[in-house]
XYZ file of C-alpha atoms in Angstrom:
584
model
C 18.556 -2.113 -4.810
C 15.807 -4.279 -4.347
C 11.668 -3.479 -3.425
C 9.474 -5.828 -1.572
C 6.220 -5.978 -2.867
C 3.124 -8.804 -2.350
C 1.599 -10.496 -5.040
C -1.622 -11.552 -5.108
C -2.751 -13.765 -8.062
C -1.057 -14.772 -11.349
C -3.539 -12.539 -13.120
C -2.095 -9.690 -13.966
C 1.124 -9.992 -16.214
C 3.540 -8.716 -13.842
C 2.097 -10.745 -11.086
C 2.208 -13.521 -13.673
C 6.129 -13.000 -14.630
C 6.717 -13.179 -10.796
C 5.539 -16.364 -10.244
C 6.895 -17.780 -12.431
C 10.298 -16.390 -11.377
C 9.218 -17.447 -7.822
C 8.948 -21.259 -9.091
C 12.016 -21.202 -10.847
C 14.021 -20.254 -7.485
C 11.909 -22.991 -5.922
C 12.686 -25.464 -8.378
C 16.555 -24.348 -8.447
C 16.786 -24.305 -3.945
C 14.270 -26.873 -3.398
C 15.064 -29.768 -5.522
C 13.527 -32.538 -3.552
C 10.295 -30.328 -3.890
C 8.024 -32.053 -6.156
C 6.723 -30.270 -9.206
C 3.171 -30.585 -8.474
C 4.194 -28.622 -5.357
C 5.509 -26.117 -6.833
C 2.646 -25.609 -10.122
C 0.009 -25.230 -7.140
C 1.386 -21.960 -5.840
C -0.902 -19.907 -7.505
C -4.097 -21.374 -6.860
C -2.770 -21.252 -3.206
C -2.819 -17.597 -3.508
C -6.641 -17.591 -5.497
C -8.364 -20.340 -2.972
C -7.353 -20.020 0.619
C -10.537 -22.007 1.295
C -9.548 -24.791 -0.641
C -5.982 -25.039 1.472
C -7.748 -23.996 4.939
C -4.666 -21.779 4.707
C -4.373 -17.909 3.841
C -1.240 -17.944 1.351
C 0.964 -14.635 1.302
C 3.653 -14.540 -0.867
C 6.284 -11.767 -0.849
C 8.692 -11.095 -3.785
C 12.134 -9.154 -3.401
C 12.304 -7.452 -6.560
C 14.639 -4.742 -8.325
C 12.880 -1.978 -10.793
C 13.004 -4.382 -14.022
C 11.055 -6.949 -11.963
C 14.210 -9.064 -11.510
C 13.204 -11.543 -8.342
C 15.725 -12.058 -6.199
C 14.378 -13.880 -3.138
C 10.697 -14.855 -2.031
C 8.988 -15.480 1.281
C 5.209 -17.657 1.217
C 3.460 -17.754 4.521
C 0.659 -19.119 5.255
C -2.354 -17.890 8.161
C -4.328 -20.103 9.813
C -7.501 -18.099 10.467
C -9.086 -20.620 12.893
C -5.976 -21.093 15.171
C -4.639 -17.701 13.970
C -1.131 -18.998 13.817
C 1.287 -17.784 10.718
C 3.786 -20.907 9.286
C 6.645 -19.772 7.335
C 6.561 -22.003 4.543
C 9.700 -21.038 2.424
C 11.849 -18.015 2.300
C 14.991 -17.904 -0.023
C 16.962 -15.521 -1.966
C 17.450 -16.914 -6.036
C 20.133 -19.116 -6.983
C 23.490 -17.313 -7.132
C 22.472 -14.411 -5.200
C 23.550 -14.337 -1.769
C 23.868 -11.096 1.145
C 22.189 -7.604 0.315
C 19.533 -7.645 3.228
C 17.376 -9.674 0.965
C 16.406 -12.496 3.645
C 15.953 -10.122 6.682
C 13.825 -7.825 4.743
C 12.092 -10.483 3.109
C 11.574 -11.723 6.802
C 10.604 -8.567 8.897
C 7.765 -7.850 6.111
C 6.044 -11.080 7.216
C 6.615 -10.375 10.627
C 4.645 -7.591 10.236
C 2.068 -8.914 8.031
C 2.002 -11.309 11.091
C 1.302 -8.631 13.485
C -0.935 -7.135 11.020
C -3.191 -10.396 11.379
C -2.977 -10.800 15.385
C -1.607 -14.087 14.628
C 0.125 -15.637 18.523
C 3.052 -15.879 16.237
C 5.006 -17.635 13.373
C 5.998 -21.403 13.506
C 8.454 -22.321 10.833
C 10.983 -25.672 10.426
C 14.620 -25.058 10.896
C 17.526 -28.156 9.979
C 19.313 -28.674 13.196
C 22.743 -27.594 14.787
C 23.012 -30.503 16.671
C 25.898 -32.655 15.719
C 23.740 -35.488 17.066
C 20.916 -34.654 14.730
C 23.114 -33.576 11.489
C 26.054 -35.442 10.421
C 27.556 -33.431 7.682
C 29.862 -30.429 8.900
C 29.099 -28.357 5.979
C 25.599 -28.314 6.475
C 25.596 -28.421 10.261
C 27.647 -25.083 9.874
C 24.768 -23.620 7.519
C 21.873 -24.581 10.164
C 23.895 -22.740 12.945
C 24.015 -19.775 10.960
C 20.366 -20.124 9.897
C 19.405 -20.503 13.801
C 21.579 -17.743 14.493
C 19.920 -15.476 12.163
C 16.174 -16.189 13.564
C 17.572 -15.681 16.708
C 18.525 -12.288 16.592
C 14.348 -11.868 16.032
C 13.412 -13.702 19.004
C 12.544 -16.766 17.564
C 14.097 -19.989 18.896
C 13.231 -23.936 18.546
C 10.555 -25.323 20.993
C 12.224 -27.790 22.923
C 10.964 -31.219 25.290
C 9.055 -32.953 22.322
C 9.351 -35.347 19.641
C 8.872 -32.769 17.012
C 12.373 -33.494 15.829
C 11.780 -37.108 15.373
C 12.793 -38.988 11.918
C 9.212 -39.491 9.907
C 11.587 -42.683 8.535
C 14.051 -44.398 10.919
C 18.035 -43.672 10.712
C 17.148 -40.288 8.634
C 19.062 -37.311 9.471
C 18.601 -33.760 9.748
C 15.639 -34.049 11.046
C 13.778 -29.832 11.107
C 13.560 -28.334 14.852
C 9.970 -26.287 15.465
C 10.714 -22.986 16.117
C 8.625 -20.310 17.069
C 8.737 -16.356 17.061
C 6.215 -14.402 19.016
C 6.982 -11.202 17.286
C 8.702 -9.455 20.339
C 5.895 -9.859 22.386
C 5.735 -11.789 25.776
C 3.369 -14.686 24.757
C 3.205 -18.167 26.586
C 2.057 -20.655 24.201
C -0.551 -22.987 26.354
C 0.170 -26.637 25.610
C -3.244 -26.899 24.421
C -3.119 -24.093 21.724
C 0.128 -25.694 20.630
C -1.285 -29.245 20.476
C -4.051 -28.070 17.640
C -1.303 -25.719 15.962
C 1.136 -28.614 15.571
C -1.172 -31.068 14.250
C -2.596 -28.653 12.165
C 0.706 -28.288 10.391
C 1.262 -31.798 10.312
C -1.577 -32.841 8.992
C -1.996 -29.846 6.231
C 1.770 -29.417 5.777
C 3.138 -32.841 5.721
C 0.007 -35.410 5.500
C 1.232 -37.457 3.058
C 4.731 -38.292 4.644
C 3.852 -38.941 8.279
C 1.262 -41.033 9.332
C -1.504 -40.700 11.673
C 0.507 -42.641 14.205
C 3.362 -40.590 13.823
C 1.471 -37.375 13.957
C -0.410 -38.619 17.668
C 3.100 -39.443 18.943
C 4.786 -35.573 18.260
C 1.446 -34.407 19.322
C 1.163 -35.792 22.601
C 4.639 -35.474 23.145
C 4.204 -31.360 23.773
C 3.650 -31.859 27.317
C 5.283 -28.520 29.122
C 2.460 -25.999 29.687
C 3.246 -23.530 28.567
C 5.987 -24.646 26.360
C 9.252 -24.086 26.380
C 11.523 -22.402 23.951
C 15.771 -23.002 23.728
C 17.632 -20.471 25.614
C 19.408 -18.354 23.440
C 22.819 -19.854 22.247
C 24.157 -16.978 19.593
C 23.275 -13.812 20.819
C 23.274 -11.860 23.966
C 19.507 -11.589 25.055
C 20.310 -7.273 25.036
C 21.492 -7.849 21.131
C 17.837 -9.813 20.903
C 15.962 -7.524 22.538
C 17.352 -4.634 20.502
C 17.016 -6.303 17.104
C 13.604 -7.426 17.367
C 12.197 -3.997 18.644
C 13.745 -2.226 15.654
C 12.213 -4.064 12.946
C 8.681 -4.079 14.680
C 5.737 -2.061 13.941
C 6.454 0.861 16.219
C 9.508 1.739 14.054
C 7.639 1.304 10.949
C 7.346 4.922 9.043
C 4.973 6.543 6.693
C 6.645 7.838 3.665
C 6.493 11.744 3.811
C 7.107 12.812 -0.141
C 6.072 17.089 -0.614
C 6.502 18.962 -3.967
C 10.033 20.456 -3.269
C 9.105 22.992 -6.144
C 5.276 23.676 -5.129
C 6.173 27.155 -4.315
C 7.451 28.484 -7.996
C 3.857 28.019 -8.719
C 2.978 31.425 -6.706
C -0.443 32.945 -8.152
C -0.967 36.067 -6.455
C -4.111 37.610 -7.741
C -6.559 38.498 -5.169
C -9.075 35.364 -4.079
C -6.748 32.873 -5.389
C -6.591 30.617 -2.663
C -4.478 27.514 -3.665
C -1.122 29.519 -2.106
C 2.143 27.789 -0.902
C 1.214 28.604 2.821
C -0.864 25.626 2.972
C 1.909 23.251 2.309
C 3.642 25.326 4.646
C 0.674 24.818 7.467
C 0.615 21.211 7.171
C 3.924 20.668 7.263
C 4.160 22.765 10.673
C 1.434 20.057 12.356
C 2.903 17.297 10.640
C 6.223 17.590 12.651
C 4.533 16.902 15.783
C 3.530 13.318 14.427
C 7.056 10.655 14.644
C 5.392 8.440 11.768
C 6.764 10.405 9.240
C 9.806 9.721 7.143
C 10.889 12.753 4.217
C 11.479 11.252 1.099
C 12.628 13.017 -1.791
C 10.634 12.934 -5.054
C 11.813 10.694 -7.681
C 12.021 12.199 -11.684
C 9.761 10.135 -13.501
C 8.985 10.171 -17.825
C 6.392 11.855 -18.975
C 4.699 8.660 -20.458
C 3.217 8.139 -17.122
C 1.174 11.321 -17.105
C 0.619 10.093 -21.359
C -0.977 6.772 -19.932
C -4.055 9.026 -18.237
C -3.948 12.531 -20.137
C -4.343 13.117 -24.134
C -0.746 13.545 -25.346
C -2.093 16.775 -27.342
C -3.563 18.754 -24.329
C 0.130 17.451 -22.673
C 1.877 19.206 -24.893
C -0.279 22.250 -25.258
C 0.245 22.713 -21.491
C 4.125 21.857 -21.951
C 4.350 24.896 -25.090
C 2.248 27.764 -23.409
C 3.296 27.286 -19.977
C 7.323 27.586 -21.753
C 5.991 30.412 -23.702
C 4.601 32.831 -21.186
C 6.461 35.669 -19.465
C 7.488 35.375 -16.099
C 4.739 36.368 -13.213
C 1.925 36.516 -15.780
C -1.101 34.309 -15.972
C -3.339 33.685 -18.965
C -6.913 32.783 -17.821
C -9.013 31.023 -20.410
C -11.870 32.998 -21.395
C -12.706 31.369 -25.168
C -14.851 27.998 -24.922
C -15.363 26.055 -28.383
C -18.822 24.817 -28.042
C -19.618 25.145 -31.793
C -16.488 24.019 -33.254
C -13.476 22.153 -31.591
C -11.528 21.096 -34.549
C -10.544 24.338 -35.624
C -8.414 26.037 -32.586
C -6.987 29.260 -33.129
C -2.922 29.900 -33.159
C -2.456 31.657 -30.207
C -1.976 29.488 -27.291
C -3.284 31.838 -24.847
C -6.549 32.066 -26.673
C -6.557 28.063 -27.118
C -6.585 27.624 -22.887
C -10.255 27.305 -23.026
C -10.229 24.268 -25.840
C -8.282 22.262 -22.375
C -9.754 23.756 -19.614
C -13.579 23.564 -17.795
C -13.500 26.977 -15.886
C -12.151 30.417 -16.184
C -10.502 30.803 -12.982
C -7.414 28.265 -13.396
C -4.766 30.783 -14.389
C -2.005 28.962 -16.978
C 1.658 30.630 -16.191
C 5.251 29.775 -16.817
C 5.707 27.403 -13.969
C 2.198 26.040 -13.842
C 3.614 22.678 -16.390
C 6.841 22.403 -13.778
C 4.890 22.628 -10.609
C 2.174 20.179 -11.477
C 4.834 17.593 -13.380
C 6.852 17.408 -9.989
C 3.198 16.937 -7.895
C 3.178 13.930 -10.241
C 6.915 13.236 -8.862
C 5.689 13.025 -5.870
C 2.424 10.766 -6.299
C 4.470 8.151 -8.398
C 7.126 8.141 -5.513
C 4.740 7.489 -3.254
C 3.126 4.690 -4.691
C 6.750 3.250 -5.726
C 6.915 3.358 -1.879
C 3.915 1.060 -1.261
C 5.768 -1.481 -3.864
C 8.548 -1.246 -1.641
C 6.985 -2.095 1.077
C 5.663 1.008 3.037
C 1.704 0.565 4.318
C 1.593 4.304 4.091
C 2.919 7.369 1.986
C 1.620 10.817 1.708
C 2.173 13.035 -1.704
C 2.187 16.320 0.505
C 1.592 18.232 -3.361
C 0.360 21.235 -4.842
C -0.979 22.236 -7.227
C -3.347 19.097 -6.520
C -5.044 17.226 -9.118
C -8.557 15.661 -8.830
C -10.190 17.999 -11.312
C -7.767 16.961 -13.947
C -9.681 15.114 -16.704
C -7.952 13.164 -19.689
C -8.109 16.162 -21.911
C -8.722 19.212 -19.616
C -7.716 21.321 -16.595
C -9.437 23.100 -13.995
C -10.655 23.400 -10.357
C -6.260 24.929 -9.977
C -5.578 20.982 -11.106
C -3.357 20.262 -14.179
C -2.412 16.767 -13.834
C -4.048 14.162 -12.467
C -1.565 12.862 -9.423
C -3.765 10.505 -8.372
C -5.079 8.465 -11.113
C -1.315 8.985 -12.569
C -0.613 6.832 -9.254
C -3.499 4.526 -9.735
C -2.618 3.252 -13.181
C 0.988 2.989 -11.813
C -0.273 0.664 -9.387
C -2.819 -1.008 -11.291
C -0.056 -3.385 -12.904
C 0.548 -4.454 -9.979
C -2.712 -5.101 -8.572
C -6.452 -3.790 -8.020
C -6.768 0.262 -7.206
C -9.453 1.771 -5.342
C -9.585 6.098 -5.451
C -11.324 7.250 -2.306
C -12.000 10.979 -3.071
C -13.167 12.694 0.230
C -12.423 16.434 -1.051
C -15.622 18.650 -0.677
C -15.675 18.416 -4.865
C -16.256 16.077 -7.296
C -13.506 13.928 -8.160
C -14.144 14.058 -11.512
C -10.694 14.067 -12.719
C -10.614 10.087 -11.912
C -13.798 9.743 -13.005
C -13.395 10.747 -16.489
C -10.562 8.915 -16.757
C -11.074 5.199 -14.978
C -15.184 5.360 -16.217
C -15.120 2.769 -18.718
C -12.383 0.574 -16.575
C -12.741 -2.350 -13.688
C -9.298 -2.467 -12.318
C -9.484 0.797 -10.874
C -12.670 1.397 -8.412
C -13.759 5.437 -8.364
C -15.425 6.705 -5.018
C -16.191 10.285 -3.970
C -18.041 11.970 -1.357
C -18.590 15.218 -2.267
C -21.449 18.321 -2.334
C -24.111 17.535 -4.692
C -23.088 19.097 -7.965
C -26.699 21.170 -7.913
C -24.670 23.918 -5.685
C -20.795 22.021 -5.954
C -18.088 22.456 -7.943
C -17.602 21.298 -11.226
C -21.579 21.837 -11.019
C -21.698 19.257 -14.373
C -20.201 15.936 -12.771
C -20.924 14.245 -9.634
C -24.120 12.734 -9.486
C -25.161 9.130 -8.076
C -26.717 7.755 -11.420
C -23.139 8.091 -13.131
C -21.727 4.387 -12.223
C -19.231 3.494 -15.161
C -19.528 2.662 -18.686
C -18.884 -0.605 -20.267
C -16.187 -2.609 -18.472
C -16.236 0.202 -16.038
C -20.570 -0.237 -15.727
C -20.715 -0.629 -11.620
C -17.333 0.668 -10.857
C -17.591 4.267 -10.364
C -19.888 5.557 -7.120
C -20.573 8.897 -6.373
C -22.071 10.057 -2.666
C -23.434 13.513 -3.418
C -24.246 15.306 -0.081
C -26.367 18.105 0.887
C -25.259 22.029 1.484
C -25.128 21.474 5.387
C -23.365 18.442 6.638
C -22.066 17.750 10.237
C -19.591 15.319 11.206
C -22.039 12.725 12.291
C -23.523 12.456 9.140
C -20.369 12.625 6.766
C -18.901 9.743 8.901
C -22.461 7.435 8.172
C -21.941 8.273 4.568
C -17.702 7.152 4.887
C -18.909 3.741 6.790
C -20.989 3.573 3.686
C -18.270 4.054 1.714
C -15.889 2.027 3.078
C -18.023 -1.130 2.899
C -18.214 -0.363 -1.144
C -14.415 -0.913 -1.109
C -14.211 -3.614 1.423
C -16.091 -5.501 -1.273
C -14.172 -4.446 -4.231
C -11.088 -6.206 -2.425
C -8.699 -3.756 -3.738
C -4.502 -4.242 -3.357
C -3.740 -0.794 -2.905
C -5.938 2.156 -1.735
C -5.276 6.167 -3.263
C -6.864 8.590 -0.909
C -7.693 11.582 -2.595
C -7.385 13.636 0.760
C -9.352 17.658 0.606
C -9.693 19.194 3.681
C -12.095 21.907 2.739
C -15.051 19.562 3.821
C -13.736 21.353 7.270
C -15.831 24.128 9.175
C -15.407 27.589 7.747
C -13.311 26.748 4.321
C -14.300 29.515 1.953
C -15.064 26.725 -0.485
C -17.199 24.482 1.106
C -20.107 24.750 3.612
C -20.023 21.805 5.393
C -18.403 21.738 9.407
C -16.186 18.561 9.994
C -13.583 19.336 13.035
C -10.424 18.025 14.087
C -12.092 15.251 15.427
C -14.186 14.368 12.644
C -11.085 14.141 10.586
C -9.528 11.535 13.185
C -12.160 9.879 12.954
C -12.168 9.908 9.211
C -8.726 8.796 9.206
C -9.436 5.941 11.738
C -12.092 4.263 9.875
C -10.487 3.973 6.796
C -7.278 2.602 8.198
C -9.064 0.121 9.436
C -8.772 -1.295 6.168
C -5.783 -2.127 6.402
C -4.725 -1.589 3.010
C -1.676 -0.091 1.312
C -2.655 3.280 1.130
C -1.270 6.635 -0.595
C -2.598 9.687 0.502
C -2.473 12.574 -1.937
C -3.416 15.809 -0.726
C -6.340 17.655 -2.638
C -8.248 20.869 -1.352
C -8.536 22.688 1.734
C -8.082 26.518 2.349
C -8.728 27.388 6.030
C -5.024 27.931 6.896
C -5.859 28.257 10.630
C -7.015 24.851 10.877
C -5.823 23.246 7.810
C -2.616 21.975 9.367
C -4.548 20.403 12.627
C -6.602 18.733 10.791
C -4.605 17.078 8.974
C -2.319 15.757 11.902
C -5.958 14.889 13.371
C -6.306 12.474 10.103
C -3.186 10.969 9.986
C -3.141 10.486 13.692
C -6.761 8.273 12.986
C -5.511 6.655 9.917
C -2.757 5.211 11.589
C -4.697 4.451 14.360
C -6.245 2.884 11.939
C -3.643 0.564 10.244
C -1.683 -0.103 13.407
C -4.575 -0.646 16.526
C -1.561 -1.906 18.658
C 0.778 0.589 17.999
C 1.055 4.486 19.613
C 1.305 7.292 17.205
């Protein structure tokens, strides 16, 4: 089992611990590779300006962090042409799907950048141009393997000329369009070639040499070899399968939302509104059901105090079935004194009096968690979308306290999960105050906190919320809040998202966490504000245009007649969004 995951910088320690793995397979596959090569890798990643080339590097990786194969391409923004640079599994490891997945990730990347395609160097299987059998035989099946995505040598030019007279193997420049019908002008491919030759290989041909392959692309458009493998059906088949249209959003819902059943009157967080999404969600084909993942408690530890943890572990064990304990005792005047009884003790952990405590509150919210860590284990494997379908949700949740029907955090459990792997943005657009990930990120960098929300003068949690609360210490800037008015229309709310959106855009982040509440819609008997199903795709749309790794986890929203439509309207926008090109 292996995950494919992007690494961005040498930064953070497991980014660091992967590069270096990376240029220990290059030094072990690539000996002729010079080791000045290979030490600038990561400041190819840090200054694309410096290299007039965007570096992306792409790590197959099991769960311990084990690489075991790496792609680097590089995009051209000017030309907007992708070159494969190297792609190879580590030394001893051969099989397991490792170079095709490696591969069909960049192909998408590709896509992802509207490069015209991806121009990479392939050893010939030409006896003529390779005079060792044993290698001839391993650039046939190379060939062979590129073939099956549609990519194939450009032929009728000097590109495979010797740089030095009498050498052999000389690479063939091949090209894949990413399934689509493109005709490369001779023109375009006259700057893309000398381009890489003159970026790529500058110090080993000359300027001479580089004029002569140059020149020598004379077909217009050019041509490509016919195929000589596969059947052009097998082609056809194998290319369309590992392109965008067939790539799915990870669907992961809390298989055991519904033991968590409060049934008092007015209590509106109920199981039908998994139930109503899901029933709208079936009409959208982007969806693929995972099923959650058990995870150790030490990731909820890493964002929650360990002794309101285990308080919520003990009472929730100790109550009888069907009842819930409300807390109703708040220690204002003295907090290091609580009393024995547990039931009594709920309002020492919790910031309201209407977030009941029962037997299967600790078991419902620990498997939401499931499902948020799942999901974002997803991203690192290489979906650009998953959606923690949970309840009971979590935004509320602060390090030490409960409330707003949230126990555990799911998102900011997610975000620290993912913040060892790169930078986090929250986007909170629940009708509330997120200040669950507020409490807990607010004195941290690596993990930017957004929310759009009603002000707290009239909102719930009434005490958190407002715009002058940015961050403290490391976390000073990093923590926005967009407090809103009572009556808020569509047009409006999506001025204050664009607004929002440009925030993150800045931050750079590697992975977006969408904190996602649907009771900012019309009528929710929490909120007051009168978004649509349109609104919401519109929502959706603009922040897939970010085009970011993004988990969803679902918050509020408690109009069941419309909660379900509007959130196919969202996730129809968001991927919209993150795939322009590509129907929903």
């Amino acid at each position: 089992m292996f995950r494919i995951r992007r690494i961005f910088d040498d930064i953070l320690p497991a980014n660091a611990e992967a590069l270096h793995q990376v240029r220990q397979i290059l030094q072990d596959q690539f000996p002729a590779l010079r080791p000045s090569e290979i030490d600038k890798l990561p400041d190819l990643l840090k200054n694309p300006l410096k290299h007039r080339f965007k570096s992306i590097l792409y790590v197959a990786e099991n769960f311990k962090g084990l690489v075991k194969g790496f792609a680097l391409l590089s995009f051209e923004p000017e030309l907007r042409f992708c070159y494969l640079d190297y792609i190879s599994t580590a030394k001893n490891i051969t099989g397991g799907g490792i170079g095709g997945a490696l591969y069909e990730r960049l192909r998408e990347e590709a896509l992802l950048l509207g490069a015209v395609g991806i121009f990479f160097e392939c050893l010939p299987d030409d006896p003529g141009l390779c005079q060792d059998p044993g290698i001839l035989k391993q650039n046939r099946a190379r060939l062979k393997f590129y073939e099956k995505y549609g990519a194939f040598p450009i032929v009728g030019t000097a590109y495979e000329t010797p740089v030095k007279e009498g050498d052999d193997n000389p690479p063939y420049l091949v090209f894949d369009p990413l399934g689509r019908k493109v005709e490369l002008a001779r023109a375009q491919a006259r700057k893309i070639v000398r381009s890489i030759l003159e970026n790529r290989y500058g110090d080993l041909c000359s300027p001479e040499y580089i004029l002569k392959v140059v020149e020598s692309f004379e077909d217009d458009p050019v041509r490509l070899r016919a195929p000589r493998y596969l059947k052009t059906e097998r082609i056809v088949a194998s290319f369309q399968k590992s392109g965008l249209e067939h790539r799915q959003a990870a669907l992961v819902v809390n298989d055991r939302h519904e033991i968590h059943h409060v049934r008092e009157r007015g209590y509106v967080e109920a199981p039908v509104r998994i139930r109503s999404i899901l029933k709208e969600l079936e009409r959208l084909p982007i969806f693929t059901a995972v099923t959650p993942k058990e995870y150790p408690e030490k990731h909820i530890l890493a964002v929650h105090d360990p002794d309101y943890v285990r308080y919520f572990r003990r009472v929730c064990a100790q109550l009888e079935p069907g009842k819930s304990v409300y807390p109703y005792v708040f220690p204002i005047r003295n907090a290091a004194r609580p009393p024995k009884e547990l039931a009594v003790r709920a309002g020492y952990y919790c910031i309201d009096t209407f977030t009941p405590l029962n037997q299967n509150a600790y078991l419902a919210a620990k498997r939401a968690v499931d499902c948020a860590l799942t999901a974002a284990d997803h991203l690192l494997a290489g979906n650009r979308l998953a959606y923690a379908l949970v309840r009971p949700p979590g935004h509320h949740a602060e390090y030490r306290a409960f409330g707003g029907f949230c126990y555990f955090n799911n998102a900011a459990v997610a975000a620290h999960y993912l913040s060892r792997f790169g930078r986090v943005a929250i986007l909170d657009v629940d009708y509330h105050h997120g200040n669950g990930q507020q409490n807990i990120f607010y004195q941290r960098r690596d993990v930017l906190t957004l929310s759009i929300h009603g002000h707290p003068s009239f909102a719930y949690p009434y005490f958190s919320g407002f715009e002058e609360e940015t961050g403290e210490g490391a976390g000073e800037g990093f923590n926005l809040n967009m407090p809103l008015p009572e009556a808020v229309d569509g047009e409006k709310y999506l001025k204050t998202l664009a607004r929002a959106l440009k925030k993150i855009a800045y931050y750079a982040p590697d992975f977006l966490i969408v904190c996602l509440g649907l009771d900012t819609a019309k009528g929710d008997p929490t909120g007051t504000w009168t978004l649509n199903a349109a609104d919401f795709s519109q929502v959706g749309q603009m922040i897939g245009r970010l085009r970011l790794p993004t988990v969803v986890v679902q918050e509020g929203g408690y109009r069941n007649r419309v909660l379900g439509v509007n959130c196919r309207s969202f996730f129809t926008g968001l991927w919209q969004g993150l795939y322009p090109d590509v129907r929903s």
